[in-house]
XYZ file of C-alpha atoms in Angstrom:
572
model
C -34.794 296.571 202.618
C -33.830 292.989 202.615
C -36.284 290.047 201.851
C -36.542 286.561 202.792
C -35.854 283.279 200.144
C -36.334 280.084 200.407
C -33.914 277.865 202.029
C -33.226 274.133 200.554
C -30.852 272.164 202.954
C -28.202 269.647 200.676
C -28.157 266.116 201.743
C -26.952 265.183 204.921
C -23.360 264.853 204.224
C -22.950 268.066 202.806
C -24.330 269.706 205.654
C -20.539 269.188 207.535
C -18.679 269.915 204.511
C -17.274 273.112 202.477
C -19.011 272.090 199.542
C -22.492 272.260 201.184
C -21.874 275.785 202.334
C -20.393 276.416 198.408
C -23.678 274.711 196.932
C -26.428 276.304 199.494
C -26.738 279.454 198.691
C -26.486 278.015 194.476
C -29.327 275.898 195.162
C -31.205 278.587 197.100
C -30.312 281.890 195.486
C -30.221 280.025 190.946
C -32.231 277.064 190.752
C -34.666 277.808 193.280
C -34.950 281.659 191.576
C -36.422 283.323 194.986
C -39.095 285.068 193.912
C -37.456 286.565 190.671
C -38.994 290.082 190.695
C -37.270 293.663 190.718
C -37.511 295.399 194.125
C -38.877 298.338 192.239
C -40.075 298.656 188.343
C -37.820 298.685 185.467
C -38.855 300.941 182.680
C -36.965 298.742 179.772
C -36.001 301.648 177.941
C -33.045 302.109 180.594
C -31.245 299.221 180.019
C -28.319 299.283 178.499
C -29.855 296.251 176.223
C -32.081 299.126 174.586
C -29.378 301.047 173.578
C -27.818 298.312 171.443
C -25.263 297.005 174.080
C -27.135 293.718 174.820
C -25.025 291.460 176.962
C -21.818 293.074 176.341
C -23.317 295.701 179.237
C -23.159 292.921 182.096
C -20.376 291.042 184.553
C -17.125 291.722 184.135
C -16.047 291.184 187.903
C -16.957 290.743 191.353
C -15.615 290.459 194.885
C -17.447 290.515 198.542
C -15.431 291.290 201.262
C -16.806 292.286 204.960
C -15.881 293.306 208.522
C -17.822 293.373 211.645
C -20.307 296.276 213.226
C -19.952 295.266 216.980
C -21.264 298.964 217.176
C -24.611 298.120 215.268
C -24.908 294.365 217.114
C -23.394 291.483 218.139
C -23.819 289.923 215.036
C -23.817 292.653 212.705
C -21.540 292.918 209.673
C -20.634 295.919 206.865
C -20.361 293.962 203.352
C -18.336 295.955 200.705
C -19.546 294.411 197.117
C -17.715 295.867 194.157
C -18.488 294.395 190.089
C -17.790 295.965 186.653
C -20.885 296.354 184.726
C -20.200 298.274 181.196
C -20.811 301.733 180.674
C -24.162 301.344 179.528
C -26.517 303.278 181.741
C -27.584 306.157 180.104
C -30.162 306.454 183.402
C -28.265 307.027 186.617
C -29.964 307.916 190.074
C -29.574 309.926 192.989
C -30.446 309.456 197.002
C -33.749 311.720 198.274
C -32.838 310.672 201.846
C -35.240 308.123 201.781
C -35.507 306.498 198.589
C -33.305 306.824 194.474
C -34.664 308.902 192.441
C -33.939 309.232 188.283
C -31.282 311.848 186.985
C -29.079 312.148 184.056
C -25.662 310.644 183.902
C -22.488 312.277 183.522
C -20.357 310.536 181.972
C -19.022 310.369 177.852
C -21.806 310.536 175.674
C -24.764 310.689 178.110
C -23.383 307.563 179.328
C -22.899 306.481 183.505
C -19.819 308.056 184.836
C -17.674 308.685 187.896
C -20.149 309.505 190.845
C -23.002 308.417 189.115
C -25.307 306.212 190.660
C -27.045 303.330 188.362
C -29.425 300.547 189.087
C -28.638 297.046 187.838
C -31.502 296.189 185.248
C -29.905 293.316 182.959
C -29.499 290.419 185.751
C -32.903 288.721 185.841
C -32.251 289.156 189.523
C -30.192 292.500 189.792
C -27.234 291.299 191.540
C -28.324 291.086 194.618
C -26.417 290.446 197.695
C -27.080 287.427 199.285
C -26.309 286.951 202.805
C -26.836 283.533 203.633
C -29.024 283.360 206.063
C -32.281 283.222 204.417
C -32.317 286.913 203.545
C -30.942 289.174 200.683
C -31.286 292.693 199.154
C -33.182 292.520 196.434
C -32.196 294.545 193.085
C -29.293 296.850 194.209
C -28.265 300.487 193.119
C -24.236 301.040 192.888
C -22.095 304.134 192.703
C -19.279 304.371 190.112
C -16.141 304.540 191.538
C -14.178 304.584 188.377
C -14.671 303.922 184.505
C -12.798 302.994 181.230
C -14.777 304.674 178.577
C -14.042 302.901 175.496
C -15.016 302.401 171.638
C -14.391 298.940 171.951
C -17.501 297.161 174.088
C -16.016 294.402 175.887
C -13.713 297.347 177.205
C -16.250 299.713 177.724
C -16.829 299.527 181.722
C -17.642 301.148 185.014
C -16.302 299.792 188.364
C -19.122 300.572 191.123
C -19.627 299.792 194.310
C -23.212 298.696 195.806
C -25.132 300.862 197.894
C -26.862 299.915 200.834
C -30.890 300.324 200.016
C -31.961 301.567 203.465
C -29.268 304.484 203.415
C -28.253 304.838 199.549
C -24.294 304.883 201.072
C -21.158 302.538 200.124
C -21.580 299.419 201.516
C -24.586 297.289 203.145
C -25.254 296.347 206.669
C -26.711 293.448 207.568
C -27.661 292.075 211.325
C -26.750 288.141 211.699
C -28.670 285.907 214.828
C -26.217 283.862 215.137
C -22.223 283.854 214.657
C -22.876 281.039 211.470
C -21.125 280.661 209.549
C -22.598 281.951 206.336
C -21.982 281.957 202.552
C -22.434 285.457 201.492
C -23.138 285.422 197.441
C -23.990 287.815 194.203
C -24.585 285.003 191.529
C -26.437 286.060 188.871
C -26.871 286.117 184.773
C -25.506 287.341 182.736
C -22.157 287.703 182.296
C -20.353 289.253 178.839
C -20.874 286.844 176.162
C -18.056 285.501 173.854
C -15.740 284.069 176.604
C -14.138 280.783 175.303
C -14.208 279.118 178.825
C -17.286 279.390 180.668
C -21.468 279.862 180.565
C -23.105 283.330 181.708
C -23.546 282.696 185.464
C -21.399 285.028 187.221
C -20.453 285.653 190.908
C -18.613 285.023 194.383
C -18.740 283.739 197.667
C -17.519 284.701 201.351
C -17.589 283.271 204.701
C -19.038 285.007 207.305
C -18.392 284.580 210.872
C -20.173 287.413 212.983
C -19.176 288.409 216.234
C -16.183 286.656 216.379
C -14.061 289.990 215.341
C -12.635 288.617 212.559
C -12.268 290.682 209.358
C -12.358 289.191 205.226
C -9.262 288.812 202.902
C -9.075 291.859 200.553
C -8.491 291.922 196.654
C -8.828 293.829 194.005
C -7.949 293.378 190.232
C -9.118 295.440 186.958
C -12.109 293.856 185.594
C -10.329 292.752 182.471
C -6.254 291.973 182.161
C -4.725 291.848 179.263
C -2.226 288.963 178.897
C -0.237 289.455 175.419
C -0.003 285.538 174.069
C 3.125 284.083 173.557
C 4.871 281.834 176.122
C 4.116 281.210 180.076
C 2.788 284.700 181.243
C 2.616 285.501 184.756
C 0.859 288.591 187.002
C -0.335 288.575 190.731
C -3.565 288.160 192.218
C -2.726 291.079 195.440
C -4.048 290.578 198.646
C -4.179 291.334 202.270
C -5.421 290.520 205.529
C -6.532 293.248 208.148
C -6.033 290.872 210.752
C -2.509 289.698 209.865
C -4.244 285.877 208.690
C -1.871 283.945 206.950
C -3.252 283.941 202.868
C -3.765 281.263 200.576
C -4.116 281.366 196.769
C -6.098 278.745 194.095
C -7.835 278.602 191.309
C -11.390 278.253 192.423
C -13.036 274.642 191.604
C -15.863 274.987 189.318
C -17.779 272.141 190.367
C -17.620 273.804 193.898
C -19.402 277.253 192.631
C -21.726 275.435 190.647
C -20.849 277.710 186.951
C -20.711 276.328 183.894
C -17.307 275.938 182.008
C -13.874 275.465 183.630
C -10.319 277.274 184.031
C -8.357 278.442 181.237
C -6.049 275.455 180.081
C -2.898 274.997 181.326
C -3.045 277.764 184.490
C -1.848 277.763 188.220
C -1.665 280.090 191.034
C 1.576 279.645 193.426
C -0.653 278.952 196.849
C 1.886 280.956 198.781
C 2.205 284.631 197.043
C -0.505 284.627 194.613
C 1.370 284.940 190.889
C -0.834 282.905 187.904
C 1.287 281.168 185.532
C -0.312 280.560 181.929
C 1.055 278.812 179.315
C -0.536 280.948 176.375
C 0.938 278.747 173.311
C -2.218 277.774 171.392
C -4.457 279.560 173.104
C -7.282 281.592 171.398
C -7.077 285.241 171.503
C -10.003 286.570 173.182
C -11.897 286.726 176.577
C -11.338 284.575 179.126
C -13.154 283.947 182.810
C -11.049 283.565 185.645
C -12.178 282.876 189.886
C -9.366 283.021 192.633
C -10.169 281.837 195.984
C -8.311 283.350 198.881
C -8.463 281.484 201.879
C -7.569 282.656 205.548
C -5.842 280.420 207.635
C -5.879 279.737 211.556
C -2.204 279.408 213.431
C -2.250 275.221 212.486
C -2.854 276.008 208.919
C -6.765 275.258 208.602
C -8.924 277.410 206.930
C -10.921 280.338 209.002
C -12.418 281.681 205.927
C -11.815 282.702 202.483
C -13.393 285.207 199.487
C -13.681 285.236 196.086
C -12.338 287.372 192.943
C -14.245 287.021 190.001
C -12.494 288.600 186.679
C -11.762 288.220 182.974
C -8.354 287.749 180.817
C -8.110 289.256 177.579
C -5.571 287.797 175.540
C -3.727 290.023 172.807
C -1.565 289.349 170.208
C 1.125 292.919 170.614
C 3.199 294.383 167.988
C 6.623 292.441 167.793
C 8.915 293.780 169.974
C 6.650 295.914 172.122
C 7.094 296.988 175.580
C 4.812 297.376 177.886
C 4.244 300.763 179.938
C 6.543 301.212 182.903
C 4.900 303.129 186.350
C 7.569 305.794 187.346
C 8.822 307.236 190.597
C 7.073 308.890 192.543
C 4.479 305.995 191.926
C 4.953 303.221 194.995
C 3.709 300.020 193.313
C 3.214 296.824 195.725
C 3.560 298.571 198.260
C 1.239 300.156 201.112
C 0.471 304.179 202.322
C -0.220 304.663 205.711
C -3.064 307.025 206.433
C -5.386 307.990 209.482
C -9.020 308.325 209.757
C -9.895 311.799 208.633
C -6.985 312.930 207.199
C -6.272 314.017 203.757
C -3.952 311.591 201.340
C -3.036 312.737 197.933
C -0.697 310.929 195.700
C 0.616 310.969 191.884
C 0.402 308.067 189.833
C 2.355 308.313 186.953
C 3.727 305.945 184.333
C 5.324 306.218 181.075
C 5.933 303.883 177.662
C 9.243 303.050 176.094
C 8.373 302.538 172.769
C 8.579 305.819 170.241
C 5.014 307.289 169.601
C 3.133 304.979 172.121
C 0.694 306.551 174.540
C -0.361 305.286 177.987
C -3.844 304.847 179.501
C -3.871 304.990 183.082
C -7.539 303.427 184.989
C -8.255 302.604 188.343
C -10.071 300.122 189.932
C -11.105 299.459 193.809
C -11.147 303.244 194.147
C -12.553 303.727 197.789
C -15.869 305.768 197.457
C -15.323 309.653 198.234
C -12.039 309.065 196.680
C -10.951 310.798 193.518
C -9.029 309.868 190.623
C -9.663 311.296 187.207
C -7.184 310.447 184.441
C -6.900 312.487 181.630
C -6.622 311.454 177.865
C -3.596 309.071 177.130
C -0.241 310.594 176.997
C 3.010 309.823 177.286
C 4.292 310.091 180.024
C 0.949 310.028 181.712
C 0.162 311.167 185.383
C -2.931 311.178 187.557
C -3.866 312.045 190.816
C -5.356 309.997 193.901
C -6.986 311.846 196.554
C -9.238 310.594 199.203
C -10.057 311.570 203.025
C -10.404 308.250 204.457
C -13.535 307.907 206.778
C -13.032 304.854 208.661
C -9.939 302.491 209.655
C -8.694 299.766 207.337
C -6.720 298.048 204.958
C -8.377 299.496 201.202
C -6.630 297.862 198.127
C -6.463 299.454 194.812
C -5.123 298.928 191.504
C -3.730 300.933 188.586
C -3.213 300.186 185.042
C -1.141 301.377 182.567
C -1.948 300.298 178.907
C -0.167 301.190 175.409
C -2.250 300.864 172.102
C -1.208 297.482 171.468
C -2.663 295.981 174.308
C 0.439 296.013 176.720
C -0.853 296.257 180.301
C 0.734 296.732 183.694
C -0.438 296.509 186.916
C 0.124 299.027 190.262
C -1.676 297.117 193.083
C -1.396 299.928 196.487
C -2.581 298.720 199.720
C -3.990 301.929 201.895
C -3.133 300.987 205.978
C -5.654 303.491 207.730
C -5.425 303.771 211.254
C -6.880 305.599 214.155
C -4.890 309.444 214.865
C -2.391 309.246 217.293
C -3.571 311.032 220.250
C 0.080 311.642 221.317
C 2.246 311.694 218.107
C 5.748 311.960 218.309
C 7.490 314.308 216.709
C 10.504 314.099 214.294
C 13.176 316.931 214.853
C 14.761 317.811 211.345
C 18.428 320.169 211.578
C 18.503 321.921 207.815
C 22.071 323.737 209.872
C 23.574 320.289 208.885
C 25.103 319.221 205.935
C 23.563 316.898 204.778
C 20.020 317.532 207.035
C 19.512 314.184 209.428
C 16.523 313.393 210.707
C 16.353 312.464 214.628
C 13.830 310.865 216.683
C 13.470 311.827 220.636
C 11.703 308.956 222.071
C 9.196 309.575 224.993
C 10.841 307.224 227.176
C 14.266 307.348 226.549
C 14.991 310.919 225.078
C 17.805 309.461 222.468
C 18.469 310.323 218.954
C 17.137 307.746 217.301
C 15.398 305.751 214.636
C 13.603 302.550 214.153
C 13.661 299.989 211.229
C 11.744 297.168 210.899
C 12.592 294.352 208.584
C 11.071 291.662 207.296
C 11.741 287.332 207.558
C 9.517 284.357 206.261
C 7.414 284.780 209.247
C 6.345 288.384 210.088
C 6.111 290.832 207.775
C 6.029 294.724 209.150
C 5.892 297.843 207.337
C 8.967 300.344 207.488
C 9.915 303.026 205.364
C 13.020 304.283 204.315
C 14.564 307.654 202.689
C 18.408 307.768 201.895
C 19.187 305.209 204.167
C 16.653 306.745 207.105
C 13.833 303.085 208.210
C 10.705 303.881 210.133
C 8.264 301.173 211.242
C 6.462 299.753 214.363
C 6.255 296.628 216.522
C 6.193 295.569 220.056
C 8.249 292.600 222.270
C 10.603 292.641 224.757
C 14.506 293.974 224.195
C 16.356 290.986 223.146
C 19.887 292.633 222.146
C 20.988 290.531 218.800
C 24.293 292.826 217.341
C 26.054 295.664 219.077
C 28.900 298.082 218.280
C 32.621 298.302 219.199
C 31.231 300.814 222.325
C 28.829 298.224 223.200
C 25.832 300.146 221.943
C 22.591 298.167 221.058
C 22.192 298.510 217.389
C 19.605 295.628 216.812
C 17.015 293.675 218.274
C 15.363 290.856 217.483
C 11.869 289.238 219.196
C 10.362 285.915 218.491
C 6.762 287.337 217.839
C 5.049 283.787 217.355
C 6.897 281.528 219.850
C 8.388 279.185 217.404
C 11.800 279.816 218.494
C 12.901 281.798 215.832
C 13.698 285.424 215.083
C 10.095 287.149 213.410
C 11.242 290.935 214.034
C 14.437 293.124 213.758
C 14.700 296.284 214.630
C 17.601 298.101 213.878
C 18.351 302.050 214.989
C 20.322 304.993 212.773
C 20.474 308.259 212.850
C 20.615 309.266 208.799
C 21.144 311.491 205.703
C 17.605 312.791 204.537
C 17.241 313.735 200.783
C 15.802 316.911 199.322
C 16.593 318.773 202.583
C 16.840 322.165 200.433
C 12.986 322.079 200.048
C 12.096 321.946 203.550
C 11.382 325.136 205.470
C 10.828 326.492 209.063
C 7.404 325.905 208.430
C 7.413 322.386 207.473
C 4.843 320.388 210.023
C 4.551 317.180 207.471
C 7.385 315.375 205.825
C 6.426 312.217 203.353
C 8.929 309.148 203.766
C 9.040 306.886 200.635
C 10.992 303.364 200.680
C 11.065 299.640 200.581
C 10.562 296.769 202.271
C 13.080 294.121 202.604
C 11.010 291.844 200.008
C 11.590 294.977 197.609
C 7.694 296.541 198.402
C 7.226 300.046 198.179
C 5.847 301.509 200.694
C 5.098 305.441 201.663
C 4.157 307.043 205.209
C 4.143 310.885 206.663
C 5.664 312.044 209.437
C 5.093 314.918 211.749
C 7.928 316.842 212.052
C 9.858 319.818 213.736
C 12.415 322.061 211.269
C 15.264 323.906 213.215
C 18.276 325.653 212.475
C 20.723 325.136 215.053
C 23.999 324.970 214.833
C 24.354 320.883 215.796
C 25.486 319.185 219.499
C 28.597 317.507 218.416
C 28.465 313.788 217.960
C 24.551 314.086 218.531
C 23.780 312.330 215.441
C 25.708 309.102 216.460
C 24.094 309.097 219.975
C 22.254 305.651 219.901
C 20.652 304.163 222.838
C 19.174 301.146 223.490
C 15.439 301.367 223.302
C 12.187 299.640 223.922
C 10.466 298.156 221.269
C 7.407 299.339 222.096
C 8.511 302.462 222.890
C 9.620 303.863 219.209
C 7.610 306.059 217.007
C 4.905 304.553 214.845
C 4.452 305.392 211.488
C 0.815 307.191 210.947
């Protein structure tokens, strides 16, 4: 159920600029205070303030991304709100089909866990979504998607996802009238106290253009990173586009959200890729806040839309000469996994610590509902793994963490390409009679032994994949022979994908070595393809594929021919 607030227009000016649609919803949704009652009762004994945990169980982090329902209405739009709340709730609740109803909790110590479902009883308003428009949801329910049960309480957290109140499901749906655009915002008290930087309002903001078909940035972050003090420290803010939208990075203005406080000292964000620089010397050790803005641009470089990250810094002091934990093969940091709807993906993430007699934690965060991931108690090395059946197409991002005892932290940001099933896959023919095994594509078209790489330049980026030498990837343009061999065979292509005259996309063709042969069999259907991208990006696909044991068609595995670039075999 969504209700209506009261809307309170800025002054004139405003109305035409960015910092009217910033301030709106502010003015509307905080000072204004929109009828500041709980959509249902809250019995105060389960809060986690009754249990002792006061405001160390509230906001940690927040993002609000969305995409559009054109199968709901013209102007409808699925929001996906994700915060960190500590692991407080020691009432969690579960969907009648119609309405939540109280159960226990799961997790350590009686405490809200993985699955569980809690509703958000310390916010004077219970993070609600608002969606701009006059209308918002009221005190919200969310489903734990992962946790980091801890002694210590500033590091004592869930990561949930809210739940729409009509359906009790991931995500909320909400019909527009127009195409806007809106500010979408959770603001709210109260955030963790202690931080050296800022007040206790909390929250982000998206804009939302419905029914034009365009989709939100996506981040994702751990609600807390450590930063060890000492020096100019750096980490990335990842992100992605579904819709291929050039990104922007910055620091979000303060005076623009209307919170209380202002950036940690002496920090930037490189516009283009995303990395914060800090220069830690002098700093207090402690909690920090921290808002990134990531803006979507149009083709001339103006701004289509942008969304918000909302996290907190924790900086450490580490044990001289400590090194942080390292993630380990087969783990594919910053890099992507290409899925389709309705099919299973499972994958290890493992990492481990140099350092003699350290252990690593290992904690997720953006974990798509449905999906699974379950670390154990630290270790070292320490392993984990992510399953999930994907139920609908997208880019999901997610993040992994790897911490020692002294604070040491590294990150394992994994973007999750899910696409529609191929209706007419082809099929990758795999000779284990050859020494070592190749791996051959026959095209539709053509019927050639074949493969495809895409690389990368300043100006397009496509995924490919790679195994001993072996590139996968897809595209489309017209042939535009750039490099051929001494028998005149086409062994690269290039296409100007964006008109500006130069080169965006290279595709290149091989027929290659393909490792671990030995543990294929006859009844292999599935092989899993692991590489890099150009820019160093890991990146992970699976193939369908055909095992045979023929003796081989001499010089079959150097028989290139030209191809089609929309013609070759797309990685699912």
């Amino acid at each position: 159920m969504t209700r209506s607030c009261p809307r309170r227009s800025p002054p004139g000016p405003w109305r035409r600029s960015w910092s009217a649609l910033l301030l709106a919803p502010l003015l509307a949704g905080l000072l204004v205070s929109c009828a500041d009652k709980p959509t249902e009762p809250i019995n105060p004994a389960d809060t986690p303030s009754a249990h002792g945990d006061g405001h160390h169980s509230h906001g940690r982090y927040s993002h609000i991304t969305w995409v559009p329902r054109p199968d709901i209405g013209s102007f409808a739009v699925e929001f996906t709100y994700q915060a960190a709340f500590r692991r407080g709730y020691s009432t969690c609740y579960t969907w009648t089909g119609s309405s939540f109803a109280t159960t226990p909790c799961t997790g350590p110590n009686g405490r809200a866990g993985t699955g569980d479902i809690i509703l958000e009883t310390i916010a004077p308003l219970g993070s609600p979504l608002r969606f701009g428009d006059g209308q918002e949801t009221g005190r919200l329910h969310f489903l734990v998607t992962s946790m980091n049960p801890s002694p210590v309480a500033a590091q004592d957290w869930i990561f949930v996802v809210a739940l729409d109140p009509n359906t009790g499901t991931p995500n909320i749906i909400h019909s527009y009238s127009t195409n806007g655009p809106f500010v979408a915002n959770n603001y709210d008290c109260c955030r963790i106290s202690g931080l050296r930087n800022v007040g206790d309002t909390y929250g982000v903001q998206t804009i939302v253009t419905p029914g034009t078909g365009n989709r939100s940035p996506v981040s994702n972050l751990p609600p807390i990173r450590n930063v060890v003090r000492g020096g100019v420290q750096t980490w990335g803010v990842p992100a992605n586009d579904a819709d291929g939208d050039p990104l922007r990075w910055s620091l979000t203005s303060v005076a623009a959200t209307g919170l209380f406080g202002a950036q940690p000292a002496l920090m930037s964000i490189d516009p283009g890729t995303g990395v914060v620089s800090w220069n830690t010397d002098g700093r207090d050790l402690g909690l920090y806040w921290s808002n990134i803005t990531i803006e979507e641009l149009n083709p001339d470089g103006s701004v289509k839309g942008f969304v918000g990250v909302d996290y907190l810094i924790n900086l450490v002091e580490t044990t001289p000469g400590n090194t942080p934990p390292l993630f380990t093969s087969p783990t594919f940091c910053s890099g992507s996994v290409s899925t389709t709807v309705n099919q299973p993906l499972s994958f290890t993430v493992a990492a481990s610590d140099p350092d003699a007699g350290d252990v690593v934690t290992l904690v997720g965060s953006g974990i798509p509902a449905g999906a699974t991931f379950s670390p154990g108690p630290a270790a070292n090395p320490a392993s984990t793994q992510f399953s999930w059946t994907p139920p609908t197409t997208g880019p999901r991002l997610v993040t992994f963490t790897a911490t020692d005892p002294a604070g040491a932290q590294t990150l394992c940001p994994i973007t999750i390409q899910v696409r529609e099933p191929d209706p007419d896959p082809d099929t990758l023919t795999v000779n284990v009679r050859i020494n070592p095994a190749t791996i051959n594509l026959a095209t539709k078209r053509d019927e050639g032994l074949l493969l495809v790489s895409i690389l990368s330049t300043g100006d397009f980026d496509a995924g490919s994949v790679n195994a001993a030498g072996l590139t996968l990837g897809d595209g489309q343009g017209n042939d535009l022979p750039i490099s051929t061999d001494a028998n005149g065979r086409t062994l690269s292509m290039m296409r100007d994908v964006n008109g500006d005259g130069r080169p965006d996309l290279v595709v290149g063709f091989c027929v290659c070595a393909l490792v671990d042969a030995d543990a294929l069999g006859l009844a292999t259907t599935e092989l899993v393809l692991l590489g890099s991208l150009r820019d160093g990006k890991r990146i992970r696909g699976t193939a369908t594929v055909r095992v045979i044991d023929e003796a081989p068609v001499p010089g079959s595995t150097a028989a290139l021919v030209p191809m089609r670039m929309n013609d070759f075999w797309k990685l699912r």
